[in-house]
């Protein structure tokens, strides 16, 4: 069974993320969306909240599993899930430079892991979690930026954090 892992902080999950999950799920038998804590970021949503929001957003994709993966190194997590494939979404050249360096480091640590890059759909090329958080903070429109099933929850949560 080919198991792919799509890691990220997903704070919050966006339509761009969901698009990558949908497309990546066609490349593997099982796709694990691994919700990670990024030590360089202070998340607005807890790990449990992010897992819940993603689960609501990917319920229509039958071979996707969502898992909170706090602490530890990605290669160890991948090994624990019997995965040899890491899937990363790319929006811009700057994403590629950053992710390329990470992929090379991962390859140095575990030569059996492969990183697959999926380019974003052009209609999501400007969508980022940080942009969504900023827009929501000031009461901006989130329609078409985050999954409809979580839009109101994101708006209320983000706005409440900044009151």
PDB file of C-alpha atoms in Angstrom:
ATOM      1  CA  UNK A   1       0.000   0.000   0.000  1.00  0.00           C
ATOM      2  CA  UNK A   2       1.373   3.404  -0.981  1.00  0.00           C
ATOM      3  CA  UNK A   3       0.950   5.816   1.925  1.00  0.00           C
ATOM      4  CA  UNK A   4       1.607   9.513   1.357  1.00  0.00           C
ATOM      5  CA  UNK A   5       1.983  12.136   4.032  1.00  0.00           C
ATOM      6  CA  UNK A   6       1.013  15.744   3.483  1.00  0.00           C
ATOM      7  CA  UNK A   7       2.464  17.626   6.472  1.00  0.00           C
ATOM      8  CA  UNK A   8       1.752  21.171   7.559  1.00  0.00           C
ATOM      9  CA  UNK A   9       0.440  23.425  10.289  1.00  0.00           C
ATOM     10  CA  UNK A  10      -2.828  24.202   8.407  1.00  0.00           C
ATOM     11  CA  UNK A  11      -3.771  27.093  10.694  1.00  0.00           C
ATOM     12  CA  UNK A  12      -6.444  27.259   9.320  1.00  0.00           C
ATOM     13  CA  UNK A  13      -6.935  24.857   6.424  1.00  0.00           C
ATOM     14  CA  UNK A  14      -7.662  26.703   3.172  1.00  0.00           C
ATOM     15  CA  UNK A  15      -9.283  25.756  -0.115  1.00  0.00           C
ATOM     16  CA  UNK A  16      -5.758  25.634  -1.555  1.00  0.00           C
ATOM     17  CA  UNK A  17      -4.827  22.963   0.978  1.00  0.00           C
ATOM     18  CA  UNK A  18      -7.981  20.962   0.214  1.00  0.00           C
ATOM     19  CA  UNK A  19      -7.218  21.151  -3.508  1.00  0.00           C
ATOM     20  CA  UNK A  20      -3.749  19.691  -2.853  1.00  0.00           C
ATOM     21  CA  UNK A  21      -5.267  16.952  -0.643  1.00  0.00           C
ATOM     22  CA  UNK A  22      -7.776  16.022  -3.367  1.00  0.00           C
ATOM     23  CA  UNK A  23      -5.100  15.810  -6.031  1.00  0.00           C
ATOM     24  CA  UNK A  24      -2.547  14.040  -3.817  1.00  0.00           C
ATOM     25  CA  UNK A  25      -5.132  11.451  -2.777  1.00  0.00           C
ATOM     26  CA  UNK A  26      -5.209  10.219  -6.385  1.00  0.00           C
ATOM     27  CA  UNK A  27      -1.480   9.431  -6.279  1.00  0.00           C
ATOM     28  CA  UNK A  28      -1.511   7.143  -3.233  1.00  0.00           C
ATOM     29  CA  UNK A  29      -3.666   4.462  -1.681  1.00  0.00           C
ATOM     30  CA  UNK A  30      -3.878   6.385   1.585  1.00  0.00           C
ATOM     31  CA  UNK A  31      -3.078  10.034   2.229  1.00  0.00           C
ATOM     32  CA  UNK A  32      -2.333  11.128   5.772  1.00  0.00           C
ATOM     33  CA  UNK A  33      -2.720  14.837   6.410  1.00  0.00           C
ATOM     34  CA  UNK A  34      -0.288  15.288   9.279  1.00  0.00           C
ATOM     35  CA  UNK A  35      -1.078  18.371  11.327  1.00  0.00           C
ATOM     36  CA  UNK A  36       2.192  19.562  12.802  1.00  0.00           C
ATOM     37  CA  UNK A  37       3.218  22.171  15.304  1.00  0.00           C
ATOM     38  CA  UNK A  38       5.633  24.646  13.794  1.00  0.00           C
ATOM     39  CA  UNK A  39       7.975  25.958  16.512  1.00  0.00           C
ATOM     40  CA  UNK A  40       8.390  29.176  14.505  1.00  0.00           C
ATOM     41  CA  UNK A  41       4.670  29.958  14.627  1.00  0.00           C
ATOM     42  CA  UNK A  42       2.180  30.512  17.404  1.00  0.00           C
ATOM     43  CA  UNK A  43      -0.997  28.847  16.157  1.00  0.00           C
ATOM     44  CA  UNK A  44      -4.423  30.393  16.529  1.00  0.00           C
ATOM     45  CA  UNK A  45      -6.095  26.996  16.614  1.00  0.00           C
ATOM     46  CA  UNK A  46      -5.067  24.147  18.883  1.00  0.00           C
ATOM     47  CA  UNK A  47      -3.845  20.917  17.335  1.00  0.00           C
ATOM     48  CA  UNK A  48      -7.198  19.295  18.111  1.00  0.00           C
ATOM     49  CA  UNK A  49      -9.128  22.156  16.504  1.00  0.00           C
ATOM     50  CA  UNK A  50      -6.998  22.042  13.359  1.00  0.00           C
ATOM     51  CA  UNK A  51      -7.478  18.274  13.062  1.00  0.00           C
ATOM     52  CA  UNK A  52     -11.245  18.713  13.467  1.00  0.00           C
ATOM     53  CA  UNK A  53     -11.439  21.518  10.872  1.00  0.00           C
ATOM     54  CA  UNK A  54      -9.478  19.468   8.338  1.00  0.00           C
ATOM     55  CA  UNK A  55     -11.595  16.368   8.956  1.00  0.00           C
ATOM     56  CA  UNK A  56     -14.723  18.402   8.200  1.00  0.00           C
ATOM     57  CA  UNK A  57     -13.047  19.763   5.068  1.00  0.00           C
ATOM     58  CA  UNK A  58     -11.905  16.406   3.628  1.00  0.00           C
ATOM     59  CA  UNK A  59     -14.869  14.195   4.480  1.00  0.00           C
ATOM     60  CA  UNK A  60     -15.585  13.859   0.763  1.00  0.00           C
ATOM     61  CA  UNK A  61     -12.174  12.239   0.054  1.00  0.00           C
ATOM     62  CA  UNK A  62     -12.435   8.555   1.001  1.00  0.00           C
ATOM     63  CA  UNK A  63      -8.742   7.688   1.329  1.00  0.00           C
ATOM     64  CA  UNK A  64      -7.680  10.637   3.512  1.00  0.00           C
ATOM     65  CA  UNK A  65      -6.838  10.292   7.182  1.00  0.00           C
ATOM     66  CA  UNK A  66      -6.092  13.301   9.405  1.00  0.00           C
ATOM     67  CA  UNK A  67      -3.636  12.955  12.245  1.00  0.00           C
ATOM     68  CA  UNK A  68      -2.203  15.333  14.816  1.00  0.00           C
ATOM     69  CA  UNK A  69       1.546  14.774  14.880  1.00  0.00           C
ATOM     70  CA  UNK A  70       3.017  17.004  17.546  1.00  0.00           C
ATOM     71  CA  UNK A  71       6.700  16.793  18.292  1.00  0.00           C
ATOM     72  CA  UNK A  72       9.346  14.727  16.602  1.00  0.00           C
ATOM     73  CA  UNK A  73      10.924  14.676  13.204  1.00  0.00           C
ATOM     74  CA  UNK A  74       8.997  14.169   9.979  1.00  0.00           C
ATOM     75  CA  UNK A  75      11.103  11.230   8.821  1.00  0.00           C
ATOM     76  CA  UNK A  76      10.412   9.370  12.073  1.00  0.00           C
ATOM     77  CA  UNK A  77       6.704  10.087  11.724  1.00  0.00           C
ATOM     78  CA  UNK A  78       6.751   8.849   8.115  1.00  0.00           C
ATOM     79  CA  UNK A  79       8.509   5.655   9.165  1.00  0.00           C
ATOM     80  CA  UNK A  80       5.945   5.077  11.933  1.00  0.00           C
ATOM     81  CA  UNK A  81       3.179   5.286   9.310  1.00  0.00           C
ATOM     82  CA  UNK A  82       4.997   3.059   6.785  1.00  0.00           C
ATOM     83  CA  UNK A  83       5.185   5.941   4.347  1.00  0.00           C
ATOM     84  CA  UNK A  84       7.970   6.618   1.871  1.00  0.00           C
ATOM     85  CA  UNK A  85       6.261   9.611   0.231  1.00  0.00           C
ATOM     86  CA  UNK A  86       6.044  13.197   1.489  1.00  0.00           C
ATOM     87  CA  UNK A  87       3.727  15.465  -0.490  1.00  0.00           C
ATOM     88  CA  UNK A  88       4.146  19.232  -0.459  1.00  0.00           C
ATOM     89  CA  UNK A  89       2.013  21.900  -2.097  1.00  0.00           C
ATOM     90  CA  UNK A  90       3.717  24.835  -3.792  1.00  0.00           C
ATOM     91  CA  UNK A  91       2.230  28.259  -4.513  1.00  0.00           C
ATOM     92  CA  UNK A  92       5.189  30.301  -5.696  1.00  0.00           C
ATOM     93  CA  UNK A  93       8.886  30.178  -6.468  1.00  0.00           C
ATOM     94  CA  UNK A  94       9.639  31.200  -2.884  1.00  0.00           C
ATOM     95  CA  UNK A  95       7.749  28.108  -1.656  1.00  0.00           C
ATOM     96  CA  UNK A  96       9.817  25.954  -3.988  1.00  0.00           C
ATOM     97  CA  UNK A  97      13.142  27.282  -2.703  1.00  0.00           C
ATOM     98  CA  UNK A  98      12.154  26.654   0.909  1.00  0.00           C
ATOM     99  CA  UNK A  99      10.594  23.235   0.285  1.00  0.00           C
ATOM    100  CA  UNK A 100      13.458  22.149  -1.997  1.00  0.00           C
ATOM    101  CA  UNK A 101      15.966  22.737   0.800  1.00  0.00           C
ATOM    102  CA  UNK A 102      13.766  20.845   3.255  1.00  0.00           C
ATOM    103  CA  UNK A 103      13.383  17.940   0.790  1.00  0.00           C
ATOM    104  CA  UNK A 104      17.155  17.717   0.308  1.00  0.00           C
ATOM    105  CA  UNK A 105      17.736  17.694   4.061  1.00  0.00           C
ATOM    106  CA  UNK A 106      15.089  15.000   4.487  1.00  0.00           C
ATOM    107  CA  UNK A 107      16.730  12.978   1.701  1.00  0.00           C
ATOM    108  CA  UNK A 108      20.086  13.281   3.472  1.00  0.00           C
ATOM    109  CA  UNK A 109      18.550  11.967   6.706  1.00  0.00           C
ATOM    110  CA  UNK A 110      16.506   9.175   5.091  1.00  0.00           C
ATOM    111  CA  UNK A 111      17.428   8.307   1.519  1.00  0.00           C
ATOM    112  CA  UNK A 112      14.316   6.121   1.125  1.00  0.00           C
ATOM    113  CA  UNK A 113      11.895   9.044   1.547  1.00  0.00           C
ATOM    114  CA  UNK A 114      10.745  10.804  -1.618  1.00  0.00           C
ATOM    115  CA  UNK A 115       9.256  14.280  -1.702  1.00  0.00           C
ATOM    116  CA  UNK A 116       6.620  15.016  -4.323  1.00  0.00           C
ATOM    117  CA  UNK A 117       5.721  18.625  -5.125  1.00  0.00           C
ATOM    118  CA  UNK A 118       2.243  19.536  -6.359  1.00  0.00           C
ATOM    119  CA  UNK A 119       1.725  22.978  -7.825  1.00  0.00           C
ATOM    120  CA  UNK A 120      -1.302  24.862  -6.611  1.00  0.00           C
ATOM    121  CA  UNK A 121      -4.293  25.483  -8.785  1.00  0.00           C
ATOM    122  CA  UNK A 122      -3.831  29.028 -10.125  1.00  0.00           C
ATOM    123  CA  UNK A 123      -7.066  30.157  -8.454  1.00  0.00           C
ATOM    124  CA  UNK A 124      -5.465  29.471  -5.032  1.00  0.00           C
ATOM    125  CA  UNK A 125      -1.977  30.816  -5.726  1.00  0.00           C
ATOM    126  CA  UNK A 126      -2.504  33.832  -3.455  1.00  0.00           C
ATOM    127  CA  UNK A 127      -4.291  31.986  -0.618  1.00  0.00           C
ATOM    128  CA  UNK A 128      -2.353  31.356   2.581  1.00  0.00           C
ATOM    129  CA  UNK A 129      -3.349  30.556   6.150  1.00  0.00           C
ATOM    130  CA  UNK A 130      -1.664  33.727   7.386  1.00  0.00           C
ATOM    131  CA  UNK A 131      -3.556  35.786   4.805  1.00  0.00           C
ATOM    132  CA  UNK A 132      -6.836  34.165   5.869  1.00  0.00           C
ATOM    133  CA  UNK A 133      -6.090  34.901   9.530  1.00  0.00           C
ATOM    134  CA  UNK A 134      -5.294  38.535   8.760  1.00  0.00           C
ATOM    135  CA  UNK A 135      -8.392  38.968   6.618  1.00  0.00           C
ATOM    136  CA  UNK A 136     -10.605  37.373   9.275  1.00  0.00           C
ATOM    137  CA  UNK A 137      -9.061  39.533  11.995  1.00  0.00           C
ATOM    138  CA  UNK A 138     -10.378  42.638  10.271  1.00  0.00           C
ATOM    139  CA  UNK A 139     -13.752  41.150   9.350  1.00  0.00           C
ATOM    140  CA  UNK A 140     -12.908  40.477   5.710  1.00  0.00           C
ATOM    141  CA  UNK A 141     -14.750  38.077   3.421  1.00  0.00           C
ATOM    142  CA  UNK A 142     -13.487  34.464   3.585  1.00  0.00           C
ATOM    143  CA  UNK A 143     -15.777  33.094   0.878  1.00  0.00           C
ATOM    144  CA  UNK A 144     -13.859  30.882  -1.565  1.00  0.00           C
ATOM    145  CA  UNK A 145     -10.710  31.037   0.624  1.00  0.00           C
ATOM    146  CA  UNK A 146     -11.601  28.369   3.199  1.00  0.00           C
ATOM    147  CA  UNK A 147     -13.994  25.420   2.938  1.00  0.00           C
ATOM    148  CA  UNK A 148     -17.580  26.580   3.331  1.00  0.00           C
ATOM    149  CA  UNK A 149     -18.191  24.032   6.099  1.00  0.00           C
ATOM    150  CA  UNK A 150     -15.669  25.789   8.391  1.00  0.00           C
ATOM    151  CA  UNK A 151     -15.891  29.408   7.200  1.00  0.00           C
ATOM    152  CA  UNK A 152     -18.034  30.733  10.052  1.00  0.00           C
ATOM    153  CA  UNK A 153     -16.034  28.894  12.691  1.00  0.00           C
ATOM    154  CA  UNK A 154     -12.773  30.345  11.380  1.00  0.00           C
ATOM    155  CA  UNK A 155     -14.218  33.852  11.252  1.00  0.00           C
ATOM    156  CA  UNK A 156     -15.579  33.711  14.800  1.00  0.00           C
ATOM    157  CA  UNK A 157     -12.472  32.091  16.269  1.00  0.00           C
ATOM    158  CA  UNK A 158     -10.007  34.456  14.637  1.00  0.00           C
ATOM    159  CA  UNK A 159     -12.060  37.555  15.368  1.00  0.00           C
ATOM    160  CA  UNK A 160     -12.523  36.507  19.006  1.00  0.00           C
ATOM    161  CA  UNK A 161      -8.759  35.998  19.454  1.00  0.00           C
ATOM    162  CA  UNK A 162      -8.106  39.573  18.395  1.00  0.00           C
ATOM    163  CA  UNK A 163     -10.913  41.323  20.284  1.00  0.00           C
TER     164      UNK A 163
END
